[in-house]
mmCIF file of C-alpha atoms in Angstrom:
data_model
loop_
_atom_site.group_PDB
_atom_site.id
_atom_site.type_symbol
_atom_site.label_atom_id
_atom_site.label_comp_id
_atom_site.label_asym_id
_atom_site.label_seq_id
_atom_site.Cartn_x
_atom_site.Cartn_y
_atom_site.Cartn_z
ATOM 1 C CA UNK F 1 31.131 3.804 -118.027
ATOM 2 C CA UNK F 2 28.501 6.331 -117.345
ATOM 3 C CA UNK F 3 27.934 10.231 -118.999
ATOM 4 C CA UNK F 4 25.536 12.623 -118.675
ATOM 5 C CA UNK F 5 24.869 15.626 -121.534
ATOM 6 C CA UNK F 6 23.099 18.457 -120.578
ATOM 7 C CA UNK F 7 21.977 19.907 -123.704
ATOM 8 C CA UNK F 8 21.403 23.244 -122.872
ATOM 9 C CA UNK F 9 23.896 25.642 -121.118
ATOM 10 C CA UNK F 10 21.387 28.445 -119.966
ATOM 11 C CA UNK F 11 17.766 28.776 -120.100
ATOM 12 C CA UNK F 12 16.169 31.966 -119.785
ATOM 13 C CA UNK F 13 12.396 31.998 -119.110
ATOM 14 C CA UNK F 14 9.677 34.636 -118.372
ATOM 15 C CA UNK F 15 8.398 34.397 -114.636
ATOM 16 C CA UNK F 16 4.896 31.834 -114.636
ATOM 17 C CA UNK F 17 6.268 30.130 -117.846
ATOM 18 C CA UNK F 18 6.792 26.261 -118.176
ATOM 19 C CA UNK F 19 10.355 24.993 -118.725
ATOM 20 C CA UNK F 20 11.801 22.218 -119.627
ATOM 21 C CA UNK F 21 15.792 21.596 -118.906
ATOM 22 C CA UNK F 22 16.844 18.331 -121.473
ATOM 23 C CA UNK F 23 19.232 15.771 -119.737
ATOM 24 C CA UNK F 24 19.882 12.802 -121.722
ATOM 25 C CA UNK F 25 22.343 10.134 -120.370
ATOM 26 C CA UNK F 26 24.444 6.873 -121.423
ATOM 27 C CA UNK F 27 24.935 3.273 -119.738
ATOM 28 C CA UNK F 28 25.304 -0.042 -120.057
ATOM 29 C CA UNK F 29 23.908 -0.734 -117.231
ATOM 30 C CA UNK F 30 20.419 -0.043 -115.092
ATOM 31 C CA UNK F 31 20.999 3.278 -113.698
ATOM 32 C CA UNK F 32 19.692 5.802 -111.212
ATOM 33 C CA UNK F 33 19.368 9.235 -112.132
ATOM 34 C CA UNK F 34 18.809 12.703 -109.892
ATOM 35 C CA UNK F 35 18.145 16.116 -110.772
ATOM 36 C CA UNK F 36 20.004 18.485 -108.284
ATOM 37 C CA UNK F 37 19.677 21.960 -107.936
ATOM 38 C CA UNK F 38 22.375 24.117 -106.668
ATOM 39 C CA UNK F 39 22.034 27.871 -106.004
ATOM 40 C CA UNK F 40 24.741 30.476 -105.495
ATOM 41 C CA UNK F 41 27.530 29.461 -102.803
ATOM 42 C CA UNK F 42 25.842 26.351 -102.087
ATOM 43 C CA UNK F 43 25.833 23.096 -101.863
ATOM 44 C CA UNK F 44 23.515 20.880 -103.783
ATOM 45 C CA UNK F 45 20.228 19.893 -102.921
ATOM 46 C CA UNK F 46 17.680 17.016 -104.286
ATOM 47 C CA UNK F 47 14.874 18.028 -106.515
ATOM 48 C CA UNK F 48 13.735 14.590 -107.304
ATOM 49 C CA UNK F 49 15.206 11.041 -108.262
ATOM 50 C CA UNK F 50 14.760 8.123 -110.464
ATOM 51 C CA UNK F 51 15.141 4.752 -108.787
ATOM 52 C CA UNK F 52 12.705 2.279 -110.599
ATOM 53 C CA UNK F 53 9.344 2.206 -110.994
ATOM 54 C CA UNK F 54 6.939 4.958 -112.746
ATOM 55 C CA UNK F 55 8.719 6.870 -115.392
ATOM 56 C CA UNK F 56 7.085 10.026 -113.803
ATOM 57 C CA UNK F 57 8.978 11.402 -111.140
ATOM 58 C CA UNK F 58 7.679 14.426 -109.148
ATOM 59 C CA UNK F 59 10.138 15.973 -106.656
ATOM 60 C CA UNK F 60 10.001 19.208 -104.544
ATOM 61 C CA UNK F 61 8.996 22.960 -105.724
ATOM 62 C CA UNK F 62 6.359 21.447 -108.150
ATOM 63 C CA UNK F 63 9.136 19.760 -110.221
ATOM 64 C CA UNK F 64 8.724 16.262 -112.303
ATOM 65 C CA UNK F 65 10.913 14.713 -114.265
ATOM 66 C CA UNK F 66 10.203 11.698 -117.178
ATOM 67 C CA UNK F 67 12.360 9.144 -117.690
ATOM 68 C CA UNK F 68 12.499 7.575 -121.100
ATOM 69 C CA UNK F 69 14.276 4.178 -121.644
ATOM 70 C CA UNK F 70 13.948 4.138 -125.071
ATOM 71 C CA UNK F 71 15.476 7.932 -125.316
ATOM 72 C CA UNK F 72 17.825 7.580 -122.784
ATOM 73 C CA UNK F 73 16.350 10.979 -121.155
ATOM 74 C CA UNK F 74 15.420 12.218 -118.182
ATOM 75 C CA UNK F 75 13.664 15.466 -118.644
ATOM 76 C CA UNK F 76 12.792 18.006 -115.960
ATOM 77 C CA UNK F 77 10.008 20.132 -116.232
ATOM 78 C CA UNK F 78 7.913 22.430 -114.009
ATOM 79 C CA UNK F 79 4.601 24.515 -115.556
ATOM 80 C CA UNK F 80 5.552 27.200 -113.799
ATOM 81 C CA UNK F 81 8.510 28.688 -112.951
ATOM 82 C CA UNK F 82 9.218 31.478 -110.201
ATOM 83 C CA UNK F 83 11.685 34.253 -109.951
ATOM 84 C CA UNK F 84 13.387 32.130 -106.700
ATOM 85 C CA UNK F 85 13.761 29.108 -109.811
ATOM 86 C CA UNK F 86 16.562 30.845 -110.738
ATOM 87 C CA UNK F 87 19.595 28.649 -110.140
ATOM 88 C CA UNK F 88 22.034 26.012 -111.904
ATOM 89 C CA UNK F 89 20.326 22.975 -112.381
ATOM 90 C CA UNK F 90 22.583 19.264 -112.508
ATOM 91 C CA UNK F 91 21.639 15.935 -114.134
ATOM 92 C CA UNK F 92 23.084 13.054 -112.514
ATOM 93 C CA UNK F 93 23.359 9.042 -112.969
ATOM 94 C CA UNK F 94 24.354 6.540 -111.031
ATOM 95 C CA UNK F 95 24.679 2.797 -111.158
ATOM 96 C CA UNK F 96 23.338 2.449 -108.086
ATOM 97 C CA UNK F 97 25.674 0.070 -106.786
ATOM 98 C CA UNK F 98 26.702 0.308 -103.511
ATOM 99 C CA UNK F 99 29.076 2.770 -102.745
ATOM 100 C CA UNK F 100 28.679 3.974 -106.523
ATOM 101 C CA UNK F 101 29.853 7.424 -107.330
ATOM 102 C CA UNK F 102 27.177 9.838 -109.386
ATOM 103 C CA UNK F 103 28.055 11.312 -112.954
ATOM 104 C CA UNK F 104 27.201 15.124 -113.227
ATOM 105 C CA UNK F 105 26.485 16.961 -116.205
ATOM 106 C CA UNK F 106 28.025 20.110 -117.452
ATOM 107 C CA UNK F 107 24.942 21.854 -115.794
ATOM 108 C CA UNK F 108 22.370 23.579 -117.109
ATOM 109 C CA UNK F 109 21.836 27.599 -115.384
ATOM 110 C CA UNK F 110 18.013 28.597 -115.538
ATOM 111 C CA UNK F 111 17.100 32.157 -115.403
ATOM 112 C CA UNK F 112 13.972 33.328 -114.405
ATOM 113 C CA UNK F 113 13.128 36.800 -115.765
ATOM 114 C CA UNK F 114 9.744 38.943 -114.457
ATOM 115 C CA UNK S 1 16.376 14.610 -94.918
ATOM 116 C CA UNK S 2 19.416 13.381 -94.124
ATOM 117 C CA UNK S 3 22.037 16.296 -93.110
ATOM 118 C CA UNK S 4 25.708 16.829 -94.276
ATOM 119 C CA UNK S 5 27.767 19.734 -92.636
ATOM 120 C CA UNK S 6 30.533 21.442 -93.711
ATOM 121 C CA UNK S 7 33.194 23.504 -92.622
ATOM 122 C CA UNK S 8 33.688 26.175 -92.988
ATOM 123 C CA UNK S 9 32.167 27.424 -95.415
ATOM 124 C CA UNK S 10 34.752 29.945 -96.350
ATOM 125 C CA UNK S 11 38.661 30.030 -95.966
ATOM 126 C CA UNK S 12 40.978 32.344 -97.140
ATOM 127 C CA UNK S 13 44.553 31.190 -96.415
ATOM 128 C CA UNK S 14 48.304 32.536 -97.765
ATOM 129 C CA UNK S 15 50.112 30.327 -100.760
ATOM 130 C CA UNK S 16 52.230 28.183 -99.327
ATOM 131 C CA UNK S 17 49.851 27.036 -95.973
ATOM 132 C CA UNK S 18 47.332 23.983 -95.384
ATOM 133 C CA UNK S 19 43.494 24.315 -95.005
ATOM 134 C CA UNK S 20 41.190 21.627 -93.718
ATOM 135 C CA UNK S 21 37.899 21.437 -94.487
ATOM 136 C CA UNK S 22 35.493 18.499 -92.498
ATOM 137 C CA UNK S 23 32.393 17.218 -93.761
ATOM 138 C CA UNK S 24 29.952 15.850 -91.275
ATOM 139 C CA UNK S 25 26.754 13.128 -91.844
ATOM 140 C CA UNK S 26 24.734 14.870 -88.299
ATOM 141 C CA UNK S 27 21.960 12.557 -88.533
ATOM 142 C CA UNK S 28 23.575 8.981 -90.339
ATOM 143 C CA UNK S 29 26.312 7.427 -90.090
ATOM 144 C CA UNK S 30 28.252 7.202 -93.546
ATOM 145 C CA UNK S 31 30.584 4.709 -94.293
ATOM 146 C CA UNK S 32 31.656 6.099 -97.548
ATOM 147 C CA UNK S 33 31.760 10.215 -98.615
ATOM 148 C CA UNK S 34 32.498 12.187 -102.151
ATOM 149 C CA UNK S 35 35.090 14.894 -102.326
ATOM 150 C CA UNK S 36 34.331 17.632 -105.184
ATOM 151 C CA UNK S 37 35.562 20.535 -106.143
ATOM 152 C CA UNK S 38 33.773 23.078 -108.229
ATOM 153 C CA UNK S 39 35.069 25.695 -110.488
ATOM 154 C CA UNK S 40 33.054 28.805 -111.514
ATOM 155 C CA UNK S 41 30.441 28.054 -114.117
ATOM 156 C CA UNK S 42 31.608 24.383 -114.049
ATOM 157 C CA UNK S 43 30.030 20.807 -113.265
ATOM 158 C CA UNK S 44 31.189 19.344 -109.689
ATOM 159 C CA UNK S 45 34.169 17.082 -110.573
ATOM 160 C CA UNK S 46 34.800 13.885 -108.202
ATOM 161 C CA UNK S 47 38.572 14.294 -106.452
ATOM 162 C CA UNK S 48 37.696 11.229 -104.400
ATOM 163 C CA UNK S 49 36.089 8.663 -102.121
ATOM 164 C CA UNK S 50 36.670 8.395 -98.745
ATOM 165 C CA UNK S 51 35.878 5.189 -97.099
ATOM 166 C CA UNK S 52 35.827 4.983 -93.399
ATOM 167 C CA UNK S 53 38.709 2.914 -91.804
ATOM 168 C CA UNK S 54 40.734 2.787 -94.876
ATOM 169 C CA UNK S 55 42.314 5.167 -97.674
ATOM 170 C CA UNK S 56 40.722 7.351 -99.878
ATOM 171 C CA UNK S 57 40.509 6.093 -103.480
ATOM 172 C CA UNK S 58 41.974 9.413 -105.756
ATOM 173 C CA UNK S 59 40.482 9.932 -109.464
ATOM 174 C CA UNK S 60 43.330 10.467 -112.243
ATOM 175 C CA UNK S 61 44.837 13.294 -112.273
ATOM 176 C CA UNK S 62 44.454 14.537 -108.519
ATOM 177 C CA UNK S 63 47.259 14.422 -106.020
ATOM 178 C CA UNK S 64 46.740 12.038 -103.463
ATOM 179 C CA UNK S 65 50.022 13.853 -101.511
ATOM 180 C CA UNK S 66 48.317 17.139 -102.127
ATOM 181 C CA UNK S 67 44.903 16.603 -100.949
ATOM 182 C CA UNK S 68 44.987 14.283 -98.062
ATOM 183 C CA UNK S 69 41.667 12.981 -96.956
ATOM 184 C CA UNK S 70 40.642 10.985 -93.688
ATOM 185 C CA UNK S 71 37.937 9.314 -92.801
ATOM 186 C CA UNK S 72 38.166 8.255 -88.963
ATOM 187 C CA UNK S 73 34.632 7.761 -87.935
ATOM 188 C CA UNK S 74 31.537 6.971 -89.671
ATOM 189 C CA UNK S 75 30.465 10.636 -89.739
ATOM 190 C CA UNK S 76 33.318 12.646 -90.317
ATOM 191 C CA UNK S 77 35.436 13.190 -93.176
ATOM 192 C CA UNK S 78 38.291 15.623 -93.692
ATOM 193 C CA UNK S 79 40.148 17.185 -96.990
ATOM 194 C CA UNK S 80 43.199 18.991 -95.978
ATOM 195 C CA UNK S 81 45.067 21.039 -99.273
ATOM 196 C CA UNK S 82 48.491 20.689 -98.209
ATOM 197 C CA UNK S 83 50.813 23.250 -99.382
ATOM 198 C CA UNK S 84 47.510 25.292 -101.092
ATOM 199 C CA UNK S 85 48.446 27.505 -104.472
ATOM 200 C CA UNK S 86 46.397 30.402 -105.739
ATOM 201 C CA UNK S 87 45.074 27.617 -108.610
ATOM 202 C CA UNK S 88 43.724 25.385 -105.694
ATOM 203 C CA UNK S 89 41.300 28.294 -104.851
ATOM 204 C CA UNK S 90 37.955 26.624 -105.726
ATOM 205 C CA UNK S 91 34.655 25.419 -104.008
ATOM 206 C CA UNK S 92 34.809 22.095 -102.235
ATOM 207 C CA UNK S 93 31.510 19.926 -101.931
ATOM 208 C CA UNK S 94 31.409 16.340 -99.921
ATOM 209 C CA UNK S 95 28.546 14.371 -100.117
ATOM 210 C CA UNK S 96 27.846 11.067 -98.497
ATOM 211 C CA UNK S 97 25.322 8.486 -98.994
ATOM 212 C CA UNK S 98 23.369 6.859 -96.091
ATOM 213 C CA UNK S 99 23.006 3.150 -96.241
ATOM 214 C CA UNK S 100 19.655 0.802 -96.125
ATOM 215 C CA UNK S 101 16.558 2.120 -97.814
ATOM 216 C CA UNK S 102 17.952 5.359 -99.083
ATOM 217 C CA UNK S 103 20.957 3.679 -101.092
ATOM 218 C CA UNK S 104 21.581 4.809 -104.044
ATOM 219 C CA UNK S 105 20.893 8.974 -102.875
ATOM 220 C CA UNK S 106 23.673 11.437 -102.310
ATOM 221 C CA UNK S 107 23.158 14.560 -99.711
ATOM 222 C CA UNK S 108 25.781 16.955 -99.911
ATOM 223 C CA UNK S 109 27.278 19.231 -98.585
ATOM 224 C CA UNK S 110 26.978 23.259 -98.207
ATOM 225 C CA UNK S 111 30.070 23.629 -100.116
ATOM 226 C CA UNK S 112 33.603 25.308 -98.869
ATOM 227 C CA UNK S 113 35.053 28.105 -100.910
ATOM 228 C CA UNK S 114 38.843 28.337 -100.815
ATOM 229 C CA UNK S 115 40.932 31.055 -102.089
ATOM 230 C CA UNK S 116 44.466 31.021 -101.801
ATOM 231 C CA UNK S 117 46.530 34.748 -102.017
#
């Protein structure tokens, strides 16, 4: 079996401050893992994901993500975050088996502040 | 990317009444696609997977006679709320996953909002 924790709820930054939003996961198996961002009335949509290879992930809008073995984590961080940022972020894993169903996390709502 | 449809994206319907909802792969073809449903403030919780050609396999706890799902072709799926209650007003999401090199990545959905009077 697969979970996700998202460790933080909300995250409230100041407009052109870094953030980091802290997913750590749990598997006893290889996994895949996605960051997904979903805003208002919508549907998700891919920020970046982990499939092998470097531990440094960098997706769209300037985010990156590290995955850490050891920690079981998969971080995401952006240096600088935007008013239009401002949205409810989701950690996901997967086994990545075919036709294998993704794990969410509880989500983690970011809130960009000028 | 790959594109998934839904609709529509709103529905308000009396208690007591059905709603279907379709989700649509536009550009793939998708022989397996994700039913979730969404409550306010909430993670997206998997109702169920739809496989083309053959039933839908139901997580615990949801109602296989309440939400009926069908998969007929390799880009359509439908959810249909049979009998819909004012506590089945939520937002539904489908996903599906393209096969070959981009196994292993879900696109979902816009996301159907259902309230039920």
């Amino acid at each position: 079996a697969q979970s996700v924790t998202q460790l933080d709820s909300q995250v409230p930054v100041f407009e052109e401050a870094p953030v980091e939003l802290r997913c750590n996961y749990s598997s006893s198996v290889s996994v895949y893992l996605f960051w997904y961002v979903q805003y208002p009335n919508q549907g998700l949509q891919l920020l970046l994901k982990y499939l092998s290879g470097s531990t440094l992930v960098k997706g769209i809008n300037g985010f990156v993500a590290y995955f850490n073995k050891s920690q079981t984590s998969f971080h995401l961080r952006k240096p600088t975050v935007h008013i239009s940022d401002t949205a409810e972020y989701f950690c996901a894993v997967s086994d990545g088996t075919r036709g294998s169903r993704l794990t969410f996390g509880e989500g983690t709502q970011l809130t960009v502040n000028p | 990317g790959a594109v998934v449809s839904q609709h529509p994206s709103r529905v308000i319907c009396k208690s007591g009444t059905s709603v279907k909802i379709e989700c649509r792969s536009l550009d793939f073809q998708a022989t397996t696609m994700f039913w979730y449903r969404q409550f306010p403030k909430q993670s997206l919780m998997l109702m169920a997977t739809s496989n083309e050609g053959s039933k839908a396999t139901y997580e615990q706890g949801v109602e296989k006679d309440k939400f009926l799902i069908n998969h007929a072709s390799l880009t359509l799926s439908t959810l249909t709320v049979t009998s819909a209650h004012p506590e089945d007003s939520s937002f539904y999401i489908c996903s599906a996953r393209p096969g070959g090199h981009r196994a292993g990545e879900l696109f979902f959905g816009e996301g159907s909002r259902l309230t039920v009077l």
